Amino acid sequence: MRVPDAGHGGAGGFVRDGVWFSVPRREAVTAPAQALVLVDAQVAFLSGAEAVPDAERLVERLATLLERARDAGAVVVHLRNDGEPGAVDEPGAPGWPLFFPVVTSRHEHVVRKADDDGFDGTELGPLLERHGVRRVVIAGVLSEMCVSATALGALDAGLEVVLPHDGHATYGLDDIPASVVSRVAEHALGSDPELVRSVDGVRFTRAAG
């Protein structure tokens, strides 16, 4: 887990004397990103009885990011999880397909993965490198699992990460509401990602490659 040094401020907050103090999220990012990575935006999680809470509004926000990235000429990567046998996102299951149609373009790609981290054992890292991407927006599901792991994977790859607060979601955990689980997942990432209050503050620019 990435935790800021004592007294160090970041986009998410800072630690002082063993206590975490929240810092307000930025309204807008400080620089545009060259890529959007949509994490596991699949039918099972965004529609139907097993969708994440408030899936309809999440879909609207993800669609906003997708449209904005395409219009700017940024790289768009749809990460698709290959779930285990019997899972709702098992390959070939009704919930496995991507929720958003993929536009055929040299800047739009589908990357399949079997683990939480979209960089682990996939072509995601080399793909972003070929396009000259240095700054990436990460959004999708689930907050504390694949979104968080992929954000850490991007940071480990030397990329700058933008994480819009309302651009990711998850399920509740026992008696813990889903919104709380998502927020804890953000804070667990420490101060390295740039946390933005809303997708409305996210900007994109054309990828170099």
Short mmCIF file of N, CA and C in Angstrom, two decimals, residues 109-207:
data_model
loop_
_atom_site.label_atom_id
_atom_site.label_comp_id
_atom_site.label_asym_id
_atom_site.label_seq_id
_atom_site.Cartn_x
_atom_site.Cartn_y
_atom_site.Cartn_z
N HIS A 109 -8.44 0.15 -28.29
CA HIS A 109 -7.99 -1.23 -28.15
C HIS A 109 -8.78 -1.96 -27.08
N VAL A 110 -8.86 -3.29 -27.22
CA VAL A 110 -9.41 -4.16 -26.19
C VAL A 110 -8.28 -5.04 -25.68
N VAL A 111 -8.10 -5.07 -24.38
CA VAL A 111 -7.06 -5.89 -23.75
C VAL A 111 -7.71 -6.82 -22.75
N ARG A 112 -7.53 -8.11 -22.94
CA ARG A 112 -8.09 -9.09 -22.01
C ARG A 112 -7.11 -9.36 -20.89
N LYS A 113 -7.66 -9.61 -19.70
CA LYS A 113 -6.82 -9.88 -18.54
C LYS A 113 -7.44 -10.98 -17.69
N ALA A 114 -6.62 -11.62 -16.88
CA ALA A 114 -7.10 -12.68 -16.00
C ALA A 114 -6.86 -12.33 -14.53
N ASP A 115 -6.12 -11.25 -14.27
CA ASP A 115 -5.81 -10.83 -12.90
C ASP A 115 -6.33 -9.41 -12.67
N ASP A 116 -6.28 -8.97 -11.42
CA ASP A 116 -6.79 -7.64 -11.09
C ASP A 116 -6.04 -6.54 -11.81
N ASP A 117 -4.72 -6.62 -11.81
CA ASP A 117 -3.89 -5.60 -12.43
C ASP A 117 -3.88 -5.75 -13.94
N GLY A 118 -4.40 -4.73 -14.63
CA GLY A 118 -4.46 -4.79 -16.09
C GLY A 118 -3.11 -4.79 -16.77
N PHE A 119 -2.04 -4.49 -16.02
CA PHE A 119 -0.69 -4.50 -16.58
C PHE A 119 -0.02 -5.86 -16.41
N ASP A 120 -0.58 -6.71 -15.57
CA ASP A 120 0.05 -7.98 -15.22
C ASP A 120 -0.17 -9.02 -16.31
N GLY A 121 0.88 -9.34 -17.04
CA GLY A 121 0.81 -10.38 -18.06
C GLY A 121 0.00 -10.01 -19.28
N THR A 122 -0.20 -8.72 -19.53
CA THR A 122 -0.97 -8.28 -20.69
C THR A 122 -0.12 -7.35 -21.57
N GLU A 123 -0.70 -6.93 -22.67
CA GLU A 123 -0.02 -6.02 -23.59
C GLU A 123 -0.28 -4.56 -23.25
N LEU A 124 -0.94 -4.28 -22.13
CA LEU A 124 -1.33 -2.90 -21.83
C LEU A 124 -0.12 -1.97 -21.73
N GLY A 125 0.89 -2.37 -20.97
CA GLY A 125 2.06 -1.51 -20.82
C GLY A 125 2.74 -1.20 -22.14
N PRO A 126 3.12 -2.22 -22.91
CA PRO A 126 3.75 -1.97 -24.21
C PRO A 126 2.86 -1.16 -25.16
N LEU A 127 1.56 -1.40 -25.11
CA LEU A 127 0.63 -0.67 -25.97
C LEU A 127 0.67 0.83 -25.66
N LEU A 128 0.58 1.18 -24.38
CA LEU A 128 0.62 2.59 -24.00
C LEU A 128 1.97 3.21 -24.34
N GLU A 129 3.03 2.44 -24.19
CA GLU A 129 4.36 2.94 -24.52
C GLU A 129 4.49 3.23 -26.00
N ARG A 130 3.93 2.35 -26.84
CA ARG A 130 3.99 2.58 -28.29
C ARG A 130 3.29 3.87 -28.68
N HIS A 131 2.24 4.20 -27.96
CA HIS A 131 1.49 5.42 -28.26
C HIS A 131 2.07 6.66 -27.58
N GLY A 132 3.16 6.50 -26.86
CA GLY A 132 3.78 7.64 -26.20
C GLY A 132 3.00 8.18 -25.02
N VAL A 133 2.20 7.33 -24.39
CA VAL A 133 1.37 7.77 -23.27
C VAL A 133 2.21 7.90 -22.01
N ARG A 134 2.07 9.06 -21.34
CA ARG A 134 2.73 9.28 -20.07
C ARG A 134 1.75 9.54 -18.94
N ARG A 135 0.52 9.85 -19.32
CA ARG A 135 -0.49 10.22 -18.32
C ARG A 135 -1.80 9.54 -18.69
N VAL A 136 -2.42 8.85 -17.74
CA VAL A 136 -3.57 8.01 -18.04
C VAL A 136 -4.69 8.24 -17.03
N VAL A 137 -5.92 8.23 -17.53
CA VAL A 137 -7.11 8.28 -16.68
C VAL A 137 -7.59 6.85 -16.51
N ILE A 138 -7.86 6.46 -15.27
CA ILE A 138 -8.35 5.12 -14.99
C ILE A 138 -9.74 5.21 -14.38
N ALA A 139 -10.68 4.44 -14.92
CA ALA A 139 -12.06 4.45 -14.44
C ALA A 139 -12.68 3.08 -14.67
N GLY A 140 -13.78 2.80 -13.94
CA GLY A 140 -14.47 1.53 -14.14
C GLY A 140 -14.79 0.83 -12.84
N VAL A 141 -14.67 -0.50 -12.82
CA VAL A 141 -15.00 -1.32 -11.66
C VAL A 141 -13.96 -2.44 -11.52
N LEU A 142 -13.83 -3.00 -10.34
CA LEU A 142 -14.35 -2.63 -9.05
C LEU A 142 -13.30 -1.81 -8.32
N SER A 143 -13.73 -0.83 -7.54
CA SER A 143 -12.83 0.17 -6.96
C SER A 143 -11.65 -0.44 -6.22
N GLU A 144 -11.94 -1.36 -5.29
CA GLU A 144 -10.89 -1.87 -4.41
C GLU A 144 -10.15 -3.06 -5.02
N MET A 145 -10.56 -3.47 -6.19
CA MET A 145 -9.93 -4.63 -6.82
C MET A 145 -9.22 -4.22 -8.11
N CYS A 146 -9.87 -4.36 -9.24
CA CYS A 146 -9.19 -4.15 -10.51
C CYS A 146 -8.85 -2.69 -10.79
N VAL A 147 -9.69 -1.76 -10.35
CA VAL A 147 -9.37 -0.34 -10.54
C VAL A 147 -8.13 0.02 -9.74
N SER A 148 -8.12 -0.35 -8.47
CA SER A 148 -6.99 -0.05 -7.60
C SER A 148 -5.71 -0.74 -8.08
N ALA A 149 -5.82 -2.02 -8.41
CA ALA A 149 -4.64 -2.78 -8.84
C ALA A 149 -4.07 -2.23 -10.15
N THR A 150 -4.95 -1.83 -11.07
CA THR A 150 -4.49 -1.29 -12.34
C THR A 150 -3.87 0.09 -12.16
N ALA A 151 -4.42 0.88 -11.24
CA ALA A 151 -3.82 2.18 -10.94
C ALA A 151 -2.40 2.00 -10.39
N LEU A 152 -2.22 1.03 -9.49
CA LEU A 152 -0.89 0.75 -8.95
C LEU A 152 0.04 0.22 -10.04
N GLY A 153 -0.51 -0.59 -10.94
CA GLY A 153 0.29 -1.10 -12.05
C GLY A 153 0.76 0.03 -12.96
N ALA A 154 -0.10 1.01 -13.18
CA ALA A 154 0.28 2.17 -14.00
C ALA A 154 1.36 2.98 -13.32
N LEU A 155 1.23 3.19 -12.00
CA LEU A 155 2.24 3.93 -11.26
C LEU A 155 3.58 3.19 -11.28
N ASP A 156 3.53 1.88 -11.13
CA ASP A 156 4.76 1.09 -11.17
C ASP A 156 5.43 1.15 -12.55
N ALA A 157 4.61 1.39 -13.59
CA ALA A 157 5.14 1.51 -14.95
C ALA A 157 5.67 2.92 -15.24
N GLY A 158 5.60 3.80 -14.23
CA GLY A 158 6.11 5.14 -14.40
C GLY A 158 5.13 6.12 -15.01
N LEU A 159 3.86 5.75 -15.04
CA LEU A 159 2.84 6.63 -15.62
C LEU A 159 2.23 7.53 -14.55
N GLU A 160 1.80 8.70 -14.95
CA GLU A 160 1.00 9.56 -14.09
C GLU A 160 -0.44 9.07 -14.17
N VAL A 161 -1.12 9.00 -13.03
CA VAL A 161 -2.47 8.43 -12.98
C VAL A 161 -3.47 9.47 -12.50
N VAL A 162 -4.54 9.62 -13.24
CA VAL A 162 -5.68 10.46 -12.85
C VAL A 162 -6.84 9.53 -12.51
N LEU A 163 -7.40 9.70 -11.31
CA LEU A 163 -8.50 8.85 -10.87
C LEU A 163 -9.69 9.72 -10.47
N PRO A 164 -10.70 9.84 -11.33
CA PRO A 164 -11.89 10.62 -10.96
C PRO A 164 -12.72 9.90 -9.91
N HIS A 165 -13.07 10.62 -8.85
CA HIS A 165 -13.78 10.03 -7.71
C HIS A 165 -15.09 9.38 -8.12
N ASP A 166 -15.83 9.99 -9.03
CA ASP A 166 -17.13 9.45 -9.44
C ASP A 166 -17.04 8.58 -10.68
N GLY A 167 -15.82 8.21 -11.07
CA GLY A 167 -15.63 7.40 -12.26
C GLY A 167 -15.34 5.95 -11.98
N HIS A 168 -15.49 5.53 -10.73
CA HIS A 168 -15.30 4.11 -10.40
C HIS A 168 -16.31 3.72 -9.32
N ALA A 169 -16.58 2.44 -9.21
CA ALA A 169 -17.61 1.96 -8.27
C ALA A 169 -17.34 0.51 -7.90
N THR A 170 -18.06 0.07 -6.86
CA THR A 170 -17.93 -1.31 -6.41
C THR A 170 -19.20 -1.70 -5.66
N TYR A 171 -19.17 -2.86 -5.03
CA TYR A 171 -20.30 -3.34 -4.23
C TYR A 171 -20.05 -3.06 -2.75
N GLY A 172 -21.11 -3.12 -1.98
CA GLY A 172 -20.97 -3.02 -0.53
C GLY A 172 -20.28 -4.26 0.01
N LEU A 173 -19.67 -4.12 1.17
CA LEU A 173 -18.95 -5.23 1.79
C LEU A 173 -19.56 -5.49 3.16
N ASP A 174 -20.32 -6.57 3.28
CA ASP A 174 -21.07 -6.86 4.51
C ASP A 174 -21.93 -5.64 4.85
N ASP A 175 -21.66 -4.97 5.97
CA ASP A 175 -22.48 -3.81 6.36
C ASP A 175 -21.81 -2.49 5.98
N ILE A 176 -20.75 -2.54 5.16
CA ILE A 176 -20.07 -1.32 4.73
C ILE A 176 -20.63 -0.90 3.37
N PRO A 177 -21.18 0.31 3.26
CA PRO A 177 -21.76 0.76 1.98
C PRO A 177 -20.72 0.80 0.87
N ALA A 178 -21.18 0.62 -0.35
CA ALA A 178 -20.29 0.60 -1.51
C ALA A 178 -19.50 1.90 -1.63
N SER A 179 -20.15 3.03 -1.33
CA SER A 179 -19.47 4.32 -1.47
C SER A 179 -18.28 4.42 -0.51
N VAL A 180 -18.40 3.82 0.67
CA VAL A 180 -17.32 3.84 1.65
C VAL A 180 -16.17 2.93 1.17
N VAL A 181 -16.52 1.78 0.64
CA VAL A 181 -15.49 0.87 0.13
C VAL A 181 -14.69 1.56 -0.97
N SER A 182 -15.38 2.29 -1.85
CA SER A 182 -14.70 2.99 -2.94
C SER A 182 -13.76 4.06 -2.40
N ARG A 183 -14.21 4.79 -1.41
CA ARG A 183 -13.39 5.87 -0.87
C ARG A 183 -12.16 5.32 -0.16
N VAL A 184 -12.33 4.25 0.59
CA VAL A 184 -11.18 3.63 1.25
C VAL A 184 -10.16 3.15 0.22
N ALA A 185 -10.67 2.61 -0.90
CA ALA A 185 -9.78 2.15 -1.97
C ALA A 185 -8.96 3.31 -2.52
N GLU A 186 -9.57 4.47 -2.66
CA GLU A 186 -8.84 5.66 -3.11
C GLU A 186 -7.72 6.00 -2.14
N HIS A 187 -8.05 6.08 -0.86
CA HIS A 187 -7.07 6.48 0.14
C HIS A 187 -5.93 5.46 0.26
N ALA A 188 -6.23 4.20 0.03
CA ALA A 188 -5.20 3.17 0.11
C ALA A 188 -4.13 3.36 -0.96
N LEU A 189 -4.45 4.10 -2.02
CA LEU A 189 -3.48 4.36 -3.08
C LEU A 189 -2.48 5.45 -2.69
N GLY A 190 -2.74 6.14 -1.58
CA GLY A 190 -1.83 7.19 -1.14
C GLY A 190 -1.95 8.44 -1.98
N SER A 191 -0.87 9.20 -2.06
CA SER A 191 -0.92 10.51 -2.72
C SER A 191 -0.41 10.47 -4.16
N ASP A 192 -0.04 9.31 -4.66
CA ASP A 192 0.53 9.24 -6.01
C ASP A 192 -0.48 9.53 -7.12
N PRO A 193 -1.67 8.94 -7.11
CA PRO A 193 -2.63 9.29 -8.17
C PRO A 193 -3.18 10.70 -7.96
N GLU A 194 -3.57 11.32 -9.04
CA GLU A 194 -4.22 12.62 -8.95
C GLU A 194 -5.72 12.39 -8.84
N LEU A 195 -6.27 12.59 -7.65
CA LEU A 195 -7.69 12.38 -7.42
C LEU A 195 -8.46 13.62 -7.85
N VAL A 196 -9.49 13.40 -8.65
CA VAL A 196 -10.32 14.49 -9.15
C VAL A 196 -11.75 14.26 -8.68
N ARG A 197 -12.40 15.33 -8.28
CA ARG A 197 -13.73 15.20 -7.71
C ARG A 197 -14.74 14.59 -8.69
N SER A 198 -14.67 14.96 -9.95
CA SER A 198 -15.67 14.52 -10.92
C SER A 198 -15.05 14.31 -12.29
N VAL A 199 -15.67 13.44 -13.07
CA VAL A 199 -15.23 13.25 -14.46
C VAL A 199 -15.34 14.55 -15.25
N ASP A 200 -16.17 15.47 -14.78
CA ASP A 200 -16.33 16.74 -15.48
C ASP A 200 -15.03 17.53 -15.51
N GLY A 201 -14.12 17.27 -14.57
CA GLY A 201 -12.86 17.98 -14.53
C GLY A 201 -11.73 17.30 -15.25
N VAL A 202 -12.01 16.21 -15.95
CA VAL A 202 -10.98 15.43 -16.64
C VAL A 202 -10.84 15.89 -18.08
N ARG A 203 -9.59 16.05 -18.50
CA ARG A 203 -9.31 16.47 -19.89
C ARG A 203 -8.37 15.48 -20.55
N PHE A 204 -8.46 15.43 -21.88
CA PHE A 204 -7.61 14.55 -22.68
C PHE A 204 -6.92 15.35 -23.77
N THR A 205 -5.85 14.76 -24.29
CA THR A 205 -5.16 15.31 -25.44
C THR A 205 -4.76 14.19 -26.38
N ARG A 206 -4.41 14.53 -27.59
CA ARG A 206 -4.07 13.53 -28.59
C ARG A 206 -2.79 12.78 -28.20
N ALA A 207 -2.81 11.47 -28.41
CA ALA A 207 -1.62 10.66 -28.14
C ALA A 207 -0.60 10.91 -29.23
#
